[in-house]
Structures are given as C-alpha cells and as structure tokens.
Amino acid sequence: MYDKTIFAKIVDREIPAEIVYEDELALCFRDAQPQAPIHLLLIPKKPIPRIAEAVAEDSSVLGHLLTRIPLIAQELGIIESGFRVVINNGPDGGETVPHLHIHLLAGRPLQWPPG
Ligand code: 5GP
C-alpha cells in the first residue's frame, strides 16, 4: 500500500486542477504556484514516486510523457519561443511531491543555472 499523493488525488478527480491534457497514461495540469507565466506539471497516471525509482518497465510510459511535450507545447503556442522541462528528485533536487512529475515552464526568459 502507499499513501495517495496529491497528484494521485488529482488523477482520481478527488481534488480539482486546471487540466490541459489527458490521455490513458498521462495527465497535465497547471501548477498551483506557477514560477513562470506558463507552468505545467506532466505526470504519469501510474504513481512512480520519482525518477530515481523508475525501472525498465516504466520506459514506455516515460517515453510517452516526453513525446507528449511537443504536442502540449504546440497547443500552448510555445514551440517557437521555447520552454524548459525539469524533474526535481529528492531533497537536494527540490522534490516536494513523491509522484513523478515533469515541470514545463515557459512564457519568460528562464535563467541558467537555476538557483
Ligand atoms: P516539486 O517541488 O515536487 O518538483 O514540484 C511540486 C509542484 O507541485 C510544485 O511546483 C507545487 O507548486 C505543485 N503543487 C503542489 N500541490 C499542488 C496542488 O494541489 N495542485 C497543483 N496544481 N499543483 C500543486
């Protein structure tokens, strides 16, 4: 058994989110505390805790998530202007929700390196 994360509750529609994309494997919704004009979270419906715990059987769902990004970016009109994808992992990575999620940030020039 595992404790249901806030993202699993969003998948199950137990708490609301502004969903921008959904299919049988993936869900994409707006971050509640956006760090850029566009800040989305793209998650697998399968509750993989973090990228450090992904296993070989997760390859297809992870590939699926990555190949959704250009579709979502096209829909949001940020293909030409650009965007950043980020996966935070563990305490030093800044992970706060233990359900794998890809941040998609766009809508302003983003600094590098991150803080
Ligand atoms: P992390 O820090 O784990 O990489 O990212 C977690 C993200 O989830 C944060 O950017 C945070 O703002 C977002 N977040 C946390 N709780 C909620 C929520 O209930 N709804 C939405 N839409 N985003 C959330």
mmCIF file of C-alpha atoms and ligand atoms in Angstrom:
data_model
loop_
_atom_site.group_PDB
_atom_site.id
_atom_site.type_symbol
_atom_site.label_atom_id
_atom_site.label_comp_id
_atom_site.label_asym_id
_atom_site.label_seq_id
_atom_site.Cartn_x
_atom_site.Cartn_y
_atom_site.Cartn_z
ATOM 1 C CA MET A 1 0.000 0.000 0.000
ATOM 2 C CA TYR A 2 1.082 3.584 -0.468
ATOM 3 C CA ASP A 3 -0.206 6.896 0.779
ATOM 4 C CA LYS A 4 -2.083 8.565 -2.031
ATOM 5 C CA THR A 5 -0.297 11.713 -3.108
ATOM 6 C CA ILE A 6 -1.959 14.967 -4.012
ATOM 7 C CA PHE A 7 -1.234 14.209 -7.674
ATOM 8 C CA ALA A 8 -2.886 10.787 -7.455
ATOM 9 C CA LYS A 9 -5.902 12.597 -5.991
ATOM 10 C CA ILE A 10 -5.877 14.963 -8.977
ATOM 11 C CA VAL A 11 -5.767 11.946 -11.321
ATOM 12 C CA ASP A 12 -8.779 10.489 -9.497
ATOM 13 C CA ARG A 13 -10.581 13.866 -9.508
ATOM 14 C CA GLU A 14 -10.668 13.931 -5.719
ATOM 15 C CA ILE A 15 -9.193 17.425 -5.788
ATOM 16 C CA PRO A 16 -9.509 19.947 -8.610
ATOM 17 C CA ALA A 17 -6.825 21.057 -11.032
ATOM 18 C CA GLU A 18 -6.755 23.012 -14.258
ATOM 19 C CA ILE A 19 -6.143 20.157 -16.652
ATOM 20 C CA VAL A 20 -4.671 20.996 -20.045
ATOM 21 C CA TYR A 21 -4.034 17.498 -21.440
ATOM 22 C CA GLU A 22 -5.075 13.964 -20.597
ATOM 23 C CA ASP A 23 -4.828 10.511 -22.109
ATOM 24 C CA GLU A 24 -4.847 6.967 -20.779
ATOM 25 C CA LEU A 25 -1.298 7.202 -19.401
ATOM 26 C CA ALA A 26 -0.704 10.860 -18.687
ATOM 27 C CA LEU A 27 -2.192 13.960 -17.124
ATOM 28 C CA CYS A 28 -1.005 17.544 -17.487
ATOM 29 C CA PHE A 29 -2.287 20.372 -15.333
ATOM 30 C CA ARG A 30 -1.295 23.875 -14.263
ATOM 31 C CA ASP A 31 0.958 24.221 -11.225
ATOM 32 C CA ALA A 32 -0.867 25.781 -8.269
ATOM 33 C CA GLN A 33 2.098 28.074 -7.571
ATOM 34 C CA PRO A 34 3.389 28.979 -11.024
ATOM 35 C CA GLN A 35 7.021 30.037 -11.316
ATOM 36 C CA ALA A 36 6.575 31.338 -14.855
ATOM 37 C CA PRO A 37 3.624 32.611 -16.918
ATOM 38 C CA ILE A 38 3.155 29.024 -18.092
ATOM 39 C CA HIS A 39 3.956 26.356 -15.506
ATOM 40 C CA LEU A 40 2.541 22.907 -16.115
ATOM 41 C CA LEU A 41 3.048 19.566 -14.420
ATOM 42 C CA LEU A 42 3.015 16.487 -16.635
ATOM 43 C CA ILE A 43 2.608 13.245 -14.709
ATOM 44 C CA PRO A 44 2.171 9.558 -15.362
ATOM 45 C CA LYS A 45 -1.122 8.248 -14.039
ATOM 46 C CA LYS A 46 0.905 5.349 -12.697
ATOM 47 C CA PRO A 47 2.292 6.556 -9.351
ATOM 48 C CA ILE A 48 6.047 6.274 -9.946
ATOM 49 C CA PRO A 49 7.435 8.122 -6.895
ATOM 50 C CA ARG A 50 10.418 9.758 -8.548
ATOM 51 C CA ILE A 51 12.753 9.330 -11.496
ATOM 52 C CA ALA A 52 15.348 7.670 -9.230
ATOM 53 C CA GLU A 53 12.861 4.825 -8.737
ATOM 54 C CA ALA A 54 11.910 4.345 -12.365
ATOM 55 C CA VAL A 55 12.523 0.821 -13.643
ATOM 56 C CA ALA A 56 12.820 -0.754 -17.070
ATOM 57 C CA GLU A 57 9.076 -1.443 -17.234
ATOM 58 C CA ASP A 58 8.485 2.305 -16.943
ATOM 59 C CA SER A 59 10.342 3.001 -20.188
ATOM 60 C CA SER A 60 7.256 3.155 -22.350
ATOM 61 C CA VAL A 61 5.306 5.467 -20.050
ATOM 62 C CA LEU A 62 8.325 7.731 -19.618
ATOM 63 C CA GLY A 63 8.828 7.863 -23.363
ATOM 64 C CA HIS A 64 5.147 8.569 -23.741
ATOM 65 C CA LEU A 65 5.378 11.519 -21.350
ATOM 66 C CA LEU A 66 8.355 13.025 -23.160
ATOM 67 C CA THR A 67 6.684 12.718 -26.530
ATOM 68 C CA ARG A 68 3.576 14.494 -25.229
ATOM 69 C CA ILE A 69 5.659 17.612 -24.555
ATOM 70 C CA PRO A 70 5.824 18.861 -28.165
ATOM 71 C CA LEU A 71 2.089 18.313 -28.537
ATOM 72 C CA ILE A 72 1.333 20.301 -25.387
ATOM 73 C CA ALA A 73 3.863 22.987 -26.308
ATOM 74 C CA GLN A 74 2.298 23.300 -29.746
ATOM 75 C CA GLU A 75 -1.140 23.644 -28.206
ATOM 76 C CA LEU A 76 0.100 26.363 -25.843
ATOM 77 C CA GLY A 77 1.930 28.231 -28.598
ATOM 78 C CA ILE A 78 5.393 27.971 -27.047
ATOM 79 C CA ILE A 79 7.146 25.797 -29.619
ATOM 80 C CA GLU A 80 8.965 28.775 -31.164
ATOM 81 C CA SER A 81 9.526 30.878 -28.032
ATOM 82 C CA GLY A 82 10.866 27.897 -26.089
ATOM 83 C CA PHE A 83 10.359 26.283 -22.738
ATOM 84 C CA ARG A 84 12.155 24.306 -20.060
ATOM 85 C CA VAL A 85 11.412 20.839 -18.701
ATOM 86 C CA VAL A 86 12.563 19.960 -15.182
ATOM 87 C CA ILE A 87 12.351 16.881 -12.989
ATOM 88 C CA ASN A 88 13.184 17.506 -9.333
ATOM 89 C CA ASN A 89 14.400 14.426 -7.476
ATOM 90 C CA GLY A 90 14.936 14.032 -3.754
ATOM 91 C CA PRO A 91 15.720 16.627 -1.074
ATOM 92 C CA ASP A 92 18.561 18.412 -2.855
ATOM 93 C CA GLY A 93 16.618 18.334 -6.120
ATOM 94 C CA GLY A 94 13.735 20.224 -4.539
ATOM 95 C CA GLU A 95 11.190 17.426 -4.843
ATOM 96 C CA THR A 96 8.153 18.027 -2.643
ATOM 97 C CA VAL A 97 5.529 15.683 -4.107
ATOM 98 C CA PRO A 98 6.518 11.987 -4.324
ATOM 99 C CA HIS A 99 4.706 11.298 -7.581
ATOM 100 C CA LEU A 100 6.945 11.723 -10.615
ATOM 101 C CA HIS A 101 6.218 14.966 -12.416
ATOM 102 C CA ILE A 102 7.799 16.907 -15.237
ATOM 103 C CA HIS A 103 7.665 20.670 -14.842
ATOM 104 C CA LEU A 104 7.117 22.533 -18.103
ATOM 105 C CA LEU A 105 7.972 26.207 -17.726
ATOM 106 C CA ALA A 106 7.574 28.899 -20.358
ATOM 107 C CA GLY A 107 6.405 32.410 -21.090
ATOM 108 C CA ARG A 108 9.502 34.332 -19.994
ATOM 109 C CA PRO A 109 13.272 34.019 -20.435
ATOM 110 C CA LEU A 110 14.458 31.497 -17.852
ATOM 111 C CA GLN A 111 17.770 31.927 -16.088
ATOM 112 C CA TRP A 112 20.565 29.379 -16.080
ATOM 113 C CA PRO A 113 21.901 27.934 -13.850
ATOM 114 C CA PRO A 114 18.829 27.508 -11.649
ATOM 115 C CA GLY A 115 19.149 28.511 -8.001
HETATM 116 P P1 5GP B 1 8.324 19.546 -6.858
HETATM 117 O O1 5GP B 1 8.809 20.589 -5.904
HETATM 118 O O2 5GP B 1 7.963 18.262 -6.141
HETATM 119 O O3 5GP B 1 9.228 19.322 -8.026
HETATM 120 O O4 5GP B 1 7.012 20.125 -7.515
HETATM 121 C C1 5GP B 1 5.763 20.020 -6.939
HETATM 122 C C2 5GP B 1 4.908 21.085 -7.563
HETATM 123 O O5 5GP B 1 3.566 20.770 -7.293
HETATM 124 C C3 5GP B 1 5.161 22.490 -7.033
HETATM 125 O O6 5GP B 1 5.551 23.336 -8.100
HETATM 126 C C4 5GP B 1 3.831 22.886 -6.427
HETATM 127 O O7 5GP B 1 3.505 24.243 -6.644
HETATM 128 C C5 5GP B 1 2.851 21.956 -7.124
HETATM 129 N N1 5GP B 1 1.687 21.617 -6.342
HETATM 130 C C6 5GP B 1 1.665 21.202 -5.043
HETATM 131 N N2 5GP B 1 0.414 20.934 -4.668
HETATM 132 C C7 5GP B 1 -0.371 21.170 -5.746
HETATM 133 C C8 5GP B 1 -1.779 21.055 -5.968
HETATM 134 O O8 5GP B 1 -2.555 20.681 -5.100
HETATM 135 N N3 5GP B 1 -2.234 21.376 -7.205
HETATM 136 C C9 5GP B 1 -1.390 21.792 -8.196
HETATM 137 N N4 5GP B 1 -1.946 22.078 -9.375
HETATM 138 N N5 5GP B 1 -0.066 21.901 -8.011
HETATM 139 C C10 5GP B 1 0.435 21.600 -6.802
#
